[in-house]
mmCIF file of C-alpha atoms and ligand atoms in Angstrom:
data_model
loop_
_atom_site.group_PDB
_atom_site.id
_atom_site.type_symbol
_atom_site.label_atom_id
_atom_site.label_comp_id
_atom_site.label_asym_id
_atom_site.label_seq_id
_atom_site.Cartn_x
_atom_site.Cartn_y
_atom_site.Cartn_z
ATOM 1 C CA MET A 1 5.083 33.429 -16.894
ATOM 2 C CA PRO A 2 4.930 30.342 -14.691
ATOM 3 C CA VAL A 3 1.869 28.131 -14.727
ATOM 4 C CA THR A 4 0.253 28.546 -11.321
ATOM 5 C CA ILE A 5 -2.218 26.697 -9.125
ATOM 6 C CA THR A 6 -5.685 28.265 -9.338
ATOM 7 C CA ASP A 7 -7.662 25.781 -7.242
ATOM 8 C CA VAL A 8 -7.310 22.564 -5.271
ATOM 9 C CA GLN A 9 -10.383 20.330 -5.193
ATOM 10 C CA THR A 10 -10.921 17.244 -3.070
ATOM 11 C CA ILE A 11 -13.101 14.475 -4.487
ATOM 12 C CA LEU A 12 -14.485 11.824 -2.118
ATOM 13 C CA THR A 13 -15.984 8.672 -3.586
ATOM 14 C CA GLN A 14 -16.656 5.055 -2.643
ATOM 15 C CA PRO A 15 -17.099 2.920 -5.780
ATOM 16 C CA ALA A 16 -16.148 -0.313 -4.014
ATOM 17 C CA GLY A 17 -15.537 -1.016 -0.321
ATOM 18 C CA SER A 18 -13.027 1.739 0.381
ATOM 19 C CA ARG A 19 -13.553 5.478 0.692
ATOM 20 C CA LEU A 20 -11.183 7.108 -1.812
ATOM 21 C CA ILE A 21 -9.756 10.630 -1.652
ATOM 22 C CA VAL A 22 -8.623 12.254 -4.893
ATOM 23 C CA VAL A 23 -6.986 15.671 -5.135
ATOM 24 C CA LYS A 24 -7.462 17.677 -8.325
ATOM 25 C CA ILE A 25 -5.135 20.639 -8.867
ATOM 26 C CA LEU A 26 -6.359 23.161 -11.421
ATOM 27 C CA THR A 27 -3.907 25.518 -13.105
ATOM 28 C CA SER A 28 -3.729 28.847 -14.877
ATOM 29 C CA GLU A 29 -3.317 27.000 -18.183
ATOM 30 C CA PRO A 30 -6.807 26.261 -19.544
ATOM 31 C CA GLY A 31 -7.619 22.558 -19.405
ATOM 32 C CA LEU A 32 -4.422 21.623 -17.561
ATOM 33 C CA TYR A 33 -4.963 19.808 -14.250
ATOM 34 C CA GLY A 34 -3.394 17.051 -12.218
ATOM 35 C CA LEU A 35 -4.785 14.244 -10.046
ATOM 36 C CA GLY A 36 -3.323 12.831 -6.865
ATOM 37 C CA CYS A 37 -4.178 10.127 -4.331
ATOM 38 C CA ALA A 38 -4.725 11.156 -0.698
ATOM 39 C CA THR A 39 -6.596 8.040 0.392
ATOM 40 C CA PHE A 40 -6.717 7.410 4.138
ATOM 41 C CA THR A 41 -9.947 5.479 4.067
ATOM 42 C CA GLN A 42 -10.543 5.218 7.826
ATOM 43 C CA ARG A 43 -10.246 8.974 8.511
ATOM 44 C CA PHE A 44 -11.226 10.482 5.165
ATOM 45 C CA GLN A 45 -12.952 13.563 6.582
ATOM 46 C CA ALA A 46 -9.809 14.548 8.492
ATOM 47 C CA VAL A 47 -7.773 14.414 5.266
ATOM 48 C CA TYR A 48 -10.495 16.326 3.426
ATOM 49 C CA THR A 49 -10.299 19.115 5.997
ATOM 50 C CA ALA A 50 -6.483 19.176 5.945
ATOM 51 C CA ILE A 51 -6.554 19.650 2.173
ATOM 52 C CA HIS A 52 -9.515 21.967 1.853
ATOM 53 C CA GLU A 53 -8.945 24.230 4.848
ATOM 54 C CA HIS A 54 -5.140 24.204 5.084
ATOM 55 C CA LEU A 55 -3.323 23.000 1.938
ATOM 56 C CA ARG A 56 -5.620 24.667 -0.591
ATOM 57 C CA PRO A 57 -5.034 28.246 0.614
ATOM 58 C CA PHE A 58 -1.321 27.454 1.005
ATOM 59 C CA LEU A 59 -1.068 26.304 -2.631
ATOM 60 C CA ILE A 60 -3.185 28.760 -4.605
ATOM 61 C CA GLY A 61 -0.982 31.019 -6.714
ATOM 62 C CA ARG A 62 2.122 28.784 -6.461
ATOM 63 C CA ASP A 63 4.237 27.679 -9.448
ATOM 64 C CA VAL A 64 3.220 24.123 -10.488
ATOM 65 C CA ASP A 65 6.757 23.277 -11.627
ATOM 66 C CA ARG A 66 8.324 23.489 -8.165
ATOM 67 C CA ILE A 67 7.336 20.034 -6.909
ATOM 68 C CA GLU A 68 10.316 19.505 -4.631
ATOM 69 C CA ASP A 69 10.117 22.973 -3.121
ATOM 70 C CA LEU A 70 6.378 22.713 -2.528
ATOM 71 C CA TRP A 71 6.742 19.246 -0.986
ATOM 72 C CA GLN A 72 9.439 20.392 1.449
ATOM 73 C CA MET A 73 7.558 23.557 2.322
ATOM 74 C CA ALA A 74 4.172 21.805 2.747
ATOM 75 C CA MET A 75 5.854 19.319 5.098
ATOM 76 C CA VAL A 76 7.234 21.966 7.453
ATOM 77 C CA ASN A 77 4.497 24.579 7.022
ATOM 78 C CA SER A 78 2.438 22.822 9.704
ATOM 79 C CA TYR A 79 5.565 22.608 11.897
ATOM 80 C CA TRP A 80 4.237 19.299 13.356
ATOM 81 C CA ARG A 81 4.673 16.697 10.649
ATOM 82 C CA ASN A 82 5.021 13.038 9.573
ATOM 83 C CA GLY A 83 1.512 12.029 10.581
ATOM 84 C CA PRO A 84 -0.894 10.068 8.366
ATOM 85 C CA VAL A 85 -3.482 12.843 7.849
ATOM 86 C CA LEU A 86 -1.071 15.518 6.678
ATOM 87 C CA ASN A 87 1.112 13.039 4.764
ATOM 88 C CA ASN A 88 -1.919 11.921 2.762
ATOM 89 C CA ALA A 89 -2.919 15.517 2.062
ATOM 90 C CA ILE A 90 0.624 16.291 0.870
ATOM 91 C CA SER A 91 0.605 13.142 -1.247
ATOM 92 C CA GLY A 92 -2.523 14.341 -3.037
ATOM 93 C CA MET A 93 -0.676 17.544 -3.886
ATOM 94 C CA ASP A 94 2.584 15.807 -4.812
ATOM 95 C CA ILE A 95 1.131 13.182 -7.158
ATOM 96 C CA ALA A 96 -1.104 15.800 -8.835
ATOM 97 C CA LEU A 97 1.943 18.021 -9.451
ATOM 98 C CA TRP A 98 3.858 15.089 -10.998
ATOM 99 C CA ASP A 99 0.803 14.448 -13.200
ATOM 100 C CA ILE A 100 0.843 18.097 -14.295
ATOM 101 C CA LYS A 101 4.580 18.040 -14.970
ATOM 102 C CA GLY A 102 4.200 14.941 -17.104
ATOM 103 C CA LYS A 103 1.366 16.509 -19.070
ATOM 104 C CA ARG A 104 3.442 19.675 -19.588
ATOM 105 C CA ALA A 105 6.393 17.584 -20.784
ATOM 106 C CA GLY A 106 4.195 15.344 -22.945
ATOM 107 C CA MET A 107 5.721 12.315 -21.178
ATOM 108 C CA PRO A 108 4.586 9.584 -18.797
ATOM 109 C CA ILE A 109 5.931 10.081 -15.270
ATOM 110 C CA TYR A 110 8.261 7.072 -15.539
ATOM 111 C CA GLN A 111 10.119 9.029 -18.223
ATOM 112 C CA LEU A 112 10.626 11.955 -15.852
ATOM 113 C CA LEU A 113 12.013 9.561 -13.217
ATOM 114 C CA GLY A 114 14.678 8.295 -15.630
ATOM 115 C CA GLY A 115 12.847 6.009 -18.026
ATOM 116 C CA LYS A 116 11.772 2.390 -17.986
ATOM 117 C CA CYS A 117 13.775 -0.554 -16.673
ATOM 118 C CA ARG A 118 10.971 -2.902 -17.738
ATOM 119 C CA GLU A 119 7.877 -3.002 -19.959
ATOM 120 C CA ALA A 120 5.414 -3.963 -17.237
ATOM 121 C CA ALA A 121 5.286 -4.604 -13.498
ATOM 122 C CA ALA A 122 4.884 -8.161 -12.210
ATOM 123 C CA VAL A 123 1.998 -8.195 -9.758
ATOM 124 C CA TYR A 124 0.731 -10.434 -6.994
ATOM 125 C CA SER A 125 -2.826 -11.022 -5.972
ATOM 126 C CA HIS A 126 -4.511 -12.514 -2.913
ATOM 127 C CA ALA A 127 -5.627 -16.088 -2.344
ATOM 128 C CA ASP A 128 -7.673 -17.011 0.687
ATOM 129 C CA GLY A 129 -9.986 -19.660 2.048
ATOM 130 C CA GLY A 130 -11.461 -21.215 5.153
ATOM 131 C CA THR A 131 -10.172 -24.745 4.534
ATOM 132 C CA ASN A 132 -6.946 -26.036 2.977
ATOM 133 C CA GLU A 133 -8.898 -27.147 -0.083
ATOM 134 C CA GLU A 134 -10.497 -23.717 -0.506
ATOM 135 C CA ILE A 135 -7.082 -22.059 -0.185
ATOM 136 C CA GLU A 136 -5.602 -24.427 -2.774
ATOM 137 C CA ASP A 137 -8.522 -23.735 -5.149
ATOM 138 C CA SER A 138 -8.045 -19.993 -4.677
ATOM 139 C CA VAL A 139 -4.317 -20.271 -5.473
ATOM 140 C CA ARG A 140 -4.994 -22.402 -8.547
ATOM 141 C CA ALA A 141 -7.683 -19.985 -9.795
ATOM 142 C CA LEU A 142 -5.165 -17.123 -9.719
ATOM 143 C CA MET A 143 -2.511 -19.288 -11.408
ATOM 144 C CA ALA A 144 -5.033 -19.983 -14.178
ATOM 145 C CA GLN A 145 -5.324 -16.204 -14.688
ATOM 146 C CA GLY A 146 -1.563 -15.963 -15.156
ATOM 147 C CA TYR A 147 -0.486 -14.892 -11.669
ATOM 148 C CA ARG A 148 2.897 -16.280 -10.639
ATOM 149 C CA TYR A 149 3.086 -14.483 -7.276
ATOM 150 C CA ILE A 150 0.280 -15.092 -4.789
ATOM 151 C CA ARG A 151 -0.284 -13.846 -1.263
ATOM 152 C CA THR A 152 -1.855 -16.725 0.589
ATOM 153 C CA GLN A 153 -3.913 -16.405 3.781
ATOM 154 C CA ALA A 154 -6.023 -18.769 5.859
ATOM 155 C CA SER A 155 -9.333 -17.026 6.664
ATOM 156 C CA GLY A 156 -8.160 -13.488 5.995
ATOM 157 C CA TYR A 157 -5.762 -12.261 8.642
ATOM 158 C CA GLY A 158 -6.529 -15.446 10.487
ATOM 159 C CA GLY A 159 -6.846 -16.747 13.992
ATOM 160 C CA ARG A 160 -10.630 -16.701 14.043
ATOM 161 C CA ALA A 161 -11.000 -19.955 15.897
ATOM 162 C CA SER A 162 -14.441 -21.559 15.843
ATOM 163 C CA ARG A 163 -14.610 -21.177 19.597
ATOM 164 C CA ILE A 164 -12.742 -18.389 21.397
ATOM 165 C CA PRO A 165 -13.238 -18.701 25.187
ATOM 166 C CA LYS A 166 -13.905 -15.072 26.025
ATOM 167 C CA PRO A 167 -14.513 -13.984 29.603
ATOM 168 C CA GLU A 168 -18.088 -13.371 30.709
ATOM 169 C CA GLY A 169 -19.286 -9.944 29.701
ATOM 170 C CA ALA A 170 -16.554 -9.556 27.059
ATOM 171 C CA VAL A 171 -17.142 -6.513 24.851
ATOM 172 C CA GLU A 172 -17.907 -6.834 21.154
ATOM 173 C CA GLY A 173 -14.972 -6.892 18.803
ATOM 174 C CA SER A 174 -13.091 -8.622 16.013
ATOM 175 C CA TYR A 175 -11.592 -11.416 18.085
ATOM 176 C CA PHE A 176 -8.664 -13.556 16.987
ATOM 177 C CA ASP A 177 -6.355 -16.056 18.622
ATOM 178 C CA PRO A 178 -2.666 -15.512 17.698
ATOM 179 C CA ARG A 179 -1.676 -19.090 18.581
ATOM 180 C CA GLU A 180 -4.483 -20.534 16.471
ATOM 181 C CA TYR A 181 -3.425 -18.236 13.621
ATOM 182 C CA VAL A 182 0.144 -19.589 13.709
ATOM 183 C CA ARG A 183 -0.928 -23.246 13.758
ATOM 184 C CA ARG A 184 -3.554 -22.785 11.047
ATOM 185 C CA THR A 185 -1.270 -20.854 8.687
ATOM 186 C CA LEU A 186 1.619 -23.325 8.948
ATOM 187 C CA ASN A 187 -0.811 -26.137 8.186
ATOM 188 C CA ALA A 188 -2.251 -24.292 5.167
ATOM 189 C CA PHE A 189 1.199 -23.590 3.702
ATOM 190 C CA GLU A 190 2.209 -27.219 4.125
ATOM 191 C CA HIS A 191 -0.900 -28.191 2.168
ATOM 192 C CA VAL A 192 -0.334 -25.651 -0.619
ATOM 193 C CA ARG A 193 3.347 -26.570 -1.062
ATOM 194 C CA ASN A 194 2.474 -30.295 -1.053
ATOM 195 C CA THR A 195 -0.311 -29.956 -3.619
ATOM 196 C CA VAL A 196 0.557 -26.950 -5.814
ATOM 197 C CA GLY A 197 4.305 -27.452 -5.540
ATOM 198 C CA GLU A 198 7.341 -25.168 -5.709
ATOM 199 C CA ASP A 199 6.492 -23.665 -9.081
ATOM 200 C CA ILE A 200 4.742 -20.612 -7.665
ATOM 201 C CA GLU A 201 5.964 -17.705 -5.539
ATOM 202 C CA LEU A 202 4.059 -17.356 -2.282
ATOM 203 C CA MET A 203 3.888 -14.497 0.166
ATOM 204 C CA HIS A 204 2.082 -14.127 3.453
ATOM 205 C CA ASP A 205 0.921 -11.144 5.512
ATOM 206 C CA ILE A 206 1.124 -11.402 9.317
ATOM 207 C CA HIS A 207 -0.505 -7.967 9.523
ATOM 208 C CA GLU A 208 1.378 -7.261 12.784
ATOM 209 C CA ARG A 209 -0.918 -9.657 14.636
ATOM 210 C CA LEU A 210 1.722 -11.536 16.602
ATOM 211 C CA ARG A 211 3.679 -10.550 19.654
ATOM 212 C CA PRO A 212 7.306 -9.917 18.688
ATOM 213 C CA ILE A 213 8.777 -13.198 19.932
ATOM 214 C CA GLU A 214 5.917 -15.122 18.276
ATOM 215 C CA ALA A 215 6.718 -13.361 14.998
ATOM 216 C CA VAL A 216 10.391 -14.361 15.272
ATOM 217 C CA GLY A 217 9.395 -17.985 15.784
ATOM 218 C CA PHE A 218 6.796 -17.904 13.000
ATOM 219 C CA ALA A 219 9.272 -16.424 10.485
ATOM 220 C CA LYS A 220 11.625 -19.302 11.357
ATOM 221 C CA ASP A 221 8.868 -21.918 11.036
ATOM 222 C CA MET A 222 7.809 -20.481 7.651
ATOM 223 C CA GLU A 223 11.381 -20.624 6.291
ATOM 224 C CA GLN A 224 10.805 -24.179 4.984
ATOM 225 C CA PHE A 225 8.099 -22.929 2.572
ATOM 226 C CA LYS A 226 10.557 -20.627 0.751
ATOM 227 C CA LEU A 227 8.358 -17.533 0.724
ATOM 228 C CA PHE A 228 8.896 -14.689 -1.724
ATOM 229 C CA PHE A 229 8.317 -12.538 1.350
ATOM 230 C CA LEU A 230 6.724 -12.432 4.772
ATOM 231 C CA GLU A 231 4.859 -9.168 5.224
ATOM 232 C CA ASP A 232 4.485 -6.947 8.292
ATOM 233 C CA PRO A 233 5.813 -9.482 10.800
ATOM 234 C CA LEU A 234 6.065 -6.679 13.369
ATOM 235 C CA ALA A 235 4.340 -3.419 14.150
ATOM 236 C CA PRO A 236 6.308 -0.232 13.417
ATOM 237 C CA GLU A 237 6.444 0.287 17.174
ATOM 238 C CA ASP A 238 8.432 -2.961 17.434
ATOM 239 C CA ASN A 239 11.003 -2.103 14.743
ATOM 240 C CA ALA A 240 13.873 -3.027 17.087
ATOM 241 C CA TRP A 241 12.793 -6.692 16.868
ATOM 242 C CA PHE A 242 13.590 -7.009 13.124
ATOM 243 C CA ARG A 243 17.201 -7.780 14.030
ATOM 244 C CA HIS A 244 16.073 -10.912 15.884
ATOM 245 C CA ILE A 245 14.183 -12.192 12.832
ATOM 246 C CA ARG A 246 17.261 -11.605 10.674
ATOM 247 C CA GLN A 247 19.495 -13.491 13.072
ATOM 248 C CA THR A 248 17.072 -16.410 13.234
ATOM 249 C CA CYS A 249 16.192 -17.244 9.613
ATOM 250 C CA THR A 250 16.486 -16.275 5.946
ATOM 251 C CA THR A 251 12.768 -15.697 5.315
ATOM 252 C CA PRO A 252 12.632 -12.490 3.184
ATOM 253 C CA ILE A 253 10.875 -9.685 5.017
ATOM 254 C CA ALA A 254 8.556 -7.000 3.564
ATOM 255 C CA MET A 255 7.602 -4.000 5.659
ATOM 256 C CA GLY A 256 6.275 -0.499 5.446
ATOM 257 C CA GLU A 257 2.578 0.059 4.731
ATOM 258 C CA LEU A 258 2.129 1.694 8.141
ATOM 259 C CA PHE A 259 5.229 3.861 7.926
ATOM 260 C CA ASN A 260 4.814 7.657 8.030
ATOM 261 C CA ASN A 261 8.226 8.812 9.029
ATOM 262 C CA PRO A 262 11.801 8.455 7.710
ATOM 263 C CA GLY A 263 12.784 7.601 11.281
ATOM 264 C CA GLU A 264 10.853 4.339 10.825
ATOM 265 C CA TRP A 265 12.393 3.144 7.564
ATOM 266 C CA LEU A 266 15.950 4.518 7.730
ATOM 267 C CA PRO A 267 17.327 2.110 10.388
ATOM 268 C CA LEU A 268 15.756 -0.923 8.686
ATOM 269 C CA ILE A 269 17.372 0.002 5.363
ATOM 270 C CA GLN A 270 20.742 1.033 6.760
ATOM 271 C CA ASP A 271 21.066 -2.166 8.814
ATOM 272 C CA ARG A 272 19.726 -4.335 5.958
ATOM 273 C CA LEU A 273 17.017 -5.799 8.181
ATOM 274 C CA ILE A 274 14.274 -6.009 5.537
ATOM 275 C CA ASP A 275 14.163 -7.067 1.883
ATOM 276 C CA PHE A 276 11.142 -5.248 0.443
ATOM 277 C CA LEU A 277 9.934 -1.680 0.968
ATOM 278 C CA ARG A 278 6.172 -1.616 0.795
ATOM 279 C CA MET A 279 5.071 1.802 1.872
ATOM 280 C CA HIS A 280 1.580 3.102 1.091
ATOM 281 C CA ILE A 281 2.404 5.824 -1.402
ATOM 282 C CA SER A 282 -0.056 8.391 -0.049
ATOM 283 C CA GLN A 283 0.717 7.585 3.573
ATOM 284 C CA MET A 284 4.409 8.424 3.043
ATOM 285 C CA GLY A 285 3.655 11.647 1.141
ATOM 286 C CA GLY A 286 3.561 10.754 -2.562
ATOM 287 C CA ILE A 287 5.931 10.056 -5.454
ATOM 288 C CA THR A 288 8.668 12.405 -4.216
ATOM 289 C CA PRO A 289 9.514 10.539 -0.991
ATOM 290 C CA ALA A 290 8.825 7.144 -2.621
ATOM 291 C CA ARG A 291 11.381 7.920 -5.342
ATOM 292 C CA ASN A 292 13.965 8.859 -2.707
ATOM 293 C CA VAL A 293 13.369 5.748 -0.620
ATOM 294 C CA ALA A 294 13.450 3.499 -3.696
ATOM 295 C CA ALA A 295 16.827 4.974 -4.685
ATOM 296 C CA MET A 296 18.150 4.520 -1.171
ATOM 297 C CA GLY A 297 16.869 0.942 -1.049
ATOM 298 C CA HIS A 298 18.665 0.228 -4.331
ATOM 299 C CA MET A 299 21.990 1.183 -2.777
ATOM 300 C CA TYR A 300 21.345 -1.277 0.046
ATOM 301 C CA GLY A 301 20.125 -4.168 -2.105
ATOM 302 C CA ILE A 302 16.507 -3.808 -0.995
ATOM 303 C CA ARG A 303 13.621 -4.018 -3.472
ATOM 304 C CA THR A 304 10.249 -2.270 -3.718
ATOM 305 C CA ALA A 305 6.798 -3.803 -3.227
ATOM 306 C CA TRP A 306 4.505 -0.792 -2.865
ATOM 307 C CA HIS A 307 1.248 -1.280 -0.983
ATOM 308 C CA GLY A 308 -1.547 -1.883 -3.517
ATOM 309 C CA PRO A 309 -4.873 -2.746 -1.831
ATOM 310 C CA GLY A 310 -8.367 -1.402 -2.562
ATOM 311 C CA ASP A 311 -7.789 1.557 -0.262
ATOM 312 C CA VAL A 312 -5.160 2.954 -2.602
ATOM 313 C CA SER A 313 -7.149 4.820 -5.272
ATOM 314 C CA PRO A 314 -6.600 3.896 -8.938
ATOM 315 C CA ILE A 315 -4.607 7.132 -9.123
ATOM 316 C CA GLY A 316 -2.333 5.830 -6.370
ATOM 317 C CA HIS A 317 -2.005 2.518 -8.240
ATOM 318 C CA ALA A 318 -1.007 4.434 -11.375
ATOM 319 C CA ALA A 319 1.649 6.282 -9.342
ATOM 320 C CA ASN A 320 2.908 2.926 -8.014
ATOM 321 C CA LEU A 321 3.141 1.629 -11.588
ATOM 322 C CA HIS A 322 5.286 4.556 -12.795
ATOM 323 C CA LEU A 323 7.692 3.938 -9.908
ATOM 324 C CA ASP A 324 7.685 0.185 -10.688
ATOM 325 C CA LEU A 325 8.555 0.704 -14.354
ATOM 326 C CA TRP A 326 11.441 3.001 -13.469
ATOM 327 C CA ALA A 327 12.991 1.558 -10.279
ATOM 328 C CA PRO A 328 16.034 -0.633 -10.982
ATOM 329 C CA ASN A 329 15.275 -2.363 -7.671
ATOM 330 C CA PHE A 330 11.599 -3.052 -8.352
ATOM 331 C CA GLY A 331 10.548 -6.280 -6.654
ATOM 332 C CA ILE A 332 6.831 -6.874 -7.075
ATOM 333 C CA GLN A 333 3.569 -4.900 -7.102
ATOM 334 C CA GLU A 334 0.502 -5.758 -5.024
ATOM 335 C CA TRP A 335 -2.714 -5.648 -7.060
ATOM 336 C CA CYS A 336 -6.311 -5.588 -5.797
ATOM 337 C CA ARG A 337 -8.272 -6.450 -8.988
ATOM 338 C CA PHE A 338 -10.629 -3.445 -9.194
ATOM 339 C CA ASN A 339 -14.188 -3.986 -10.408
ATOM 340 C CA GLU A 340 -15.686 -2.671 -13.664
ATOM 341 C CA LEU A 341 -17.218 0.365 -11.976
ATOM 342 C CA VAL A 342 -13.783 1.543 -10.841
ATOM 343 C CA TYR A 343 -12.461 1.233 -14.419
ATOM 344 C CA GLU A 344 -15.434 3.250 -15.634
ATOM 345 C CA MET A 345 -14.995 5.929 -12.935
ATOM 346 C CA PHE A 346 -11.209 6.175 -13.417
ATOM 347 C CA PRO A 347 -10.471 5.881 -17.159
ATOM 348 C CA GLY A 348 -6.865 4.801 -17.602
ATOM 349 C CA THR A 349 -6.735 2.604 -14.472
ATOM 350 C CA PRO A 350 -3.768 0.258 -15.029
ATOM 351 C CA GLU A 351 -4.613 -3.022 -16.734
ATOM 352 C CA VAL A 352 -3.288 -6.389 -15.641
ATOM 353 C CA ARG A 353 -2.839 -9.235 -18.121
ATOM 354 C CA GLU A 354 -1.258 -12.613 -17.336
ATOM 355 C CA GLY A 355 0.298 -11.386 -14.111
ATOM 356 C CA TYR A 356 1.736 -8.123 -15.456
ATOM 357 C CA MET A 357 0.499 -4.560 -15.004
ATOM 358 C CA TYR A 358 0.868 -2.349 -18.083
ATOM 359 C CA PRO A 359 1.017 1.446 -18.497
ATOM 360 C CA ASN A 360 -0.999 3.236 -21.165
ATOM 361 C CA ASP A 361 1.844 5.633 -22.052
ATOM 362 C CA GLN A 362 -0.274 8.775 -21.882
ATOM 363 C CA PRO A 363 1.447 11.935 -20.547
ATOM 364 C CA GLY A 364 1.528 12.281 -16.768
ATOM 365 C CA LEU A 365 -0.108 9.510 -14.757
ATOM 366 C CA GLY A 366 -2.296 8.471 -17.687
ATOM 367 C CA ILE A 367 -5.456 8.334 -15.601
ATOM 368 C CA ASP A 368 -8.549 10.515 -15.198
ATOM 369 C CA ILE A 369 -11.723 10.619 -13.104
ATOM 370 C CA ASP A 370 -15.367 10.828 -14.184
ATOM 371 C CA GLU A 371 -16.518 13.261 -11.483
ATOM 372 C CA THR A 372 -20.205 12.919 -12.349
ATOM 373 C CA LEU A 373 -20.008 9.181 -11.833
ATOM 374 C CA ALA A 374 -17.878 9.589 -8.679
ATOM 375 C CA ALA A 375 -20.542 11.876 -7.185
ATOM 376 C CA ARG A 376 -23.092 9.090 -7.514
ATOM 377 C CA TYR A 377 -21.086 7.018 -5.007
ATOM 378 C CA PRO A 378 -20.644 9.231 -1.933
ATOM 379 C CA CYS A 379 -18.592 8.051 1.018
ATOM 380 C CA THR A 380 -20.369 6.526 3.974
ATOM 381 C CA ASN A 381 -19.040 7.486 7.385
ATOM 382 C CA GLU A 382 -19.333 4.641 9.854
ATOM 383 C CA ILE A 383 -17.507 3.204 12.844
ATOM 384 C CA ILE A 384 -15.069 0.608 11.519
ATOM 385 C CA GLY A 385 -15.456 -2.864 12.983
ATOM 386 C CA TRP A 386 -12.548 -4.926 11.661
ATOM 387 C CA THR A 387 -9.967 -2.633 13.276
ATOM 388 C CA GLN A 388 -11.503 -3.259 16.705
ATOM 389 C CA ALA A 389 -9.356 -6.348 17.135
ATOM 390 C CA ARG A 390 -9.141 -8.260 20.408
ATOM 391 C CA THR A 391 -7.269 -11.307 21.643
ATOM 392 C CA PRO A 392 -9.157 -14.131 23.431
ATOM 393 C CA ASP A 393 -8.824 -12.640 26.920
ATOM 394 C CA GLY A 394 -10.659 -9.574 25.640
ATOM 395 C CA GLY A 395 -7.666 -7.234 25.495
ATOM 396 C CA PRO A 396 -7.215 -4.782 22.597
ATOM 397 C CA ALA A 397 -4.896 -5.822 19.771
ATOM 398 C CA ARG A 398 -3.580 -4.508 16.470
ATOM 399 C CA PRO A 399 -5.865 -5.411 13.563
HETATM 400 MG MG1 MG B 1 -0.372 -5.753 4.295
#
């Protein structure tokens, strides 16, 4: 008798800034359940509906062991596919089924993938500041905690000049000046390299804020600072420009958190135009597609750097960690330093010590959720401001 799916529950909670979506798959075996991450924080109600109204009835009664079959079938069952809402819903299912399979096997998921290549995953964290001195202090504070890889930004995603000459009557928005951003960031990196030195790995996230030719020039200008990687230099819509960056400099390139579709990552891998794959595990559809892309990247000499901000749930971070421990081509793991409440709400959330993230070696993902506590922090639904980005002339821009 196969173990079957008896219910699919969707848990929404907001213990820190981000709205988190957790899928819980209950089974016909008493006490056996799995947890998955379906977090699309900006459109959480759409994902909730996709899971509750569409995926749940599709899954009830199915065999929990058939992860691959269910993934493929869930992807085409809607006919229209590869969008963020449905991918996140499918990810919640996929990760929960891997969790169940691990619990049934009595093994952590990294064992099911092929076993460990390493004991822990090296992580990077984020340094930031308004002035060069603040940025340097932020970098040094992380170094003192044992971090050896640090993403360094000047005033967040940057370009917020003290005075942006908007036209009269300009609408409200999150204004930034791309030219100011470039000048400010180059200046900050010169300061950090001059004061902190070469003994630390630095990365930087452009966050697709530059026009393509500006990004090509910026990647070239940043080459002197010997980055570990330069992240999201281009928007997915501008994928064809990656070739120009490659032909212009040797700055290592990381890309992928916005990718939904194999059509976006395949050409970049096949033509060796990027160096790190950093997809958002729930956005791409879970562990199953991430495993496949990691294996493909390995054959092309490209490493992984899965997206790991606060809007990946702790369950998503645990899934990242299992992939990190297994993948021969693991590069680095982004880490968002969750607060104490998150650790209390999600027992088994991965722990980071001296720059390394460690598994707890429990079967499955090794993480759980305190649903009573989660219910005390309901999601707020509000219009999001920071993604209403505009350039100085008032025109809309990518955030
Ligand atoms: Mg990013």
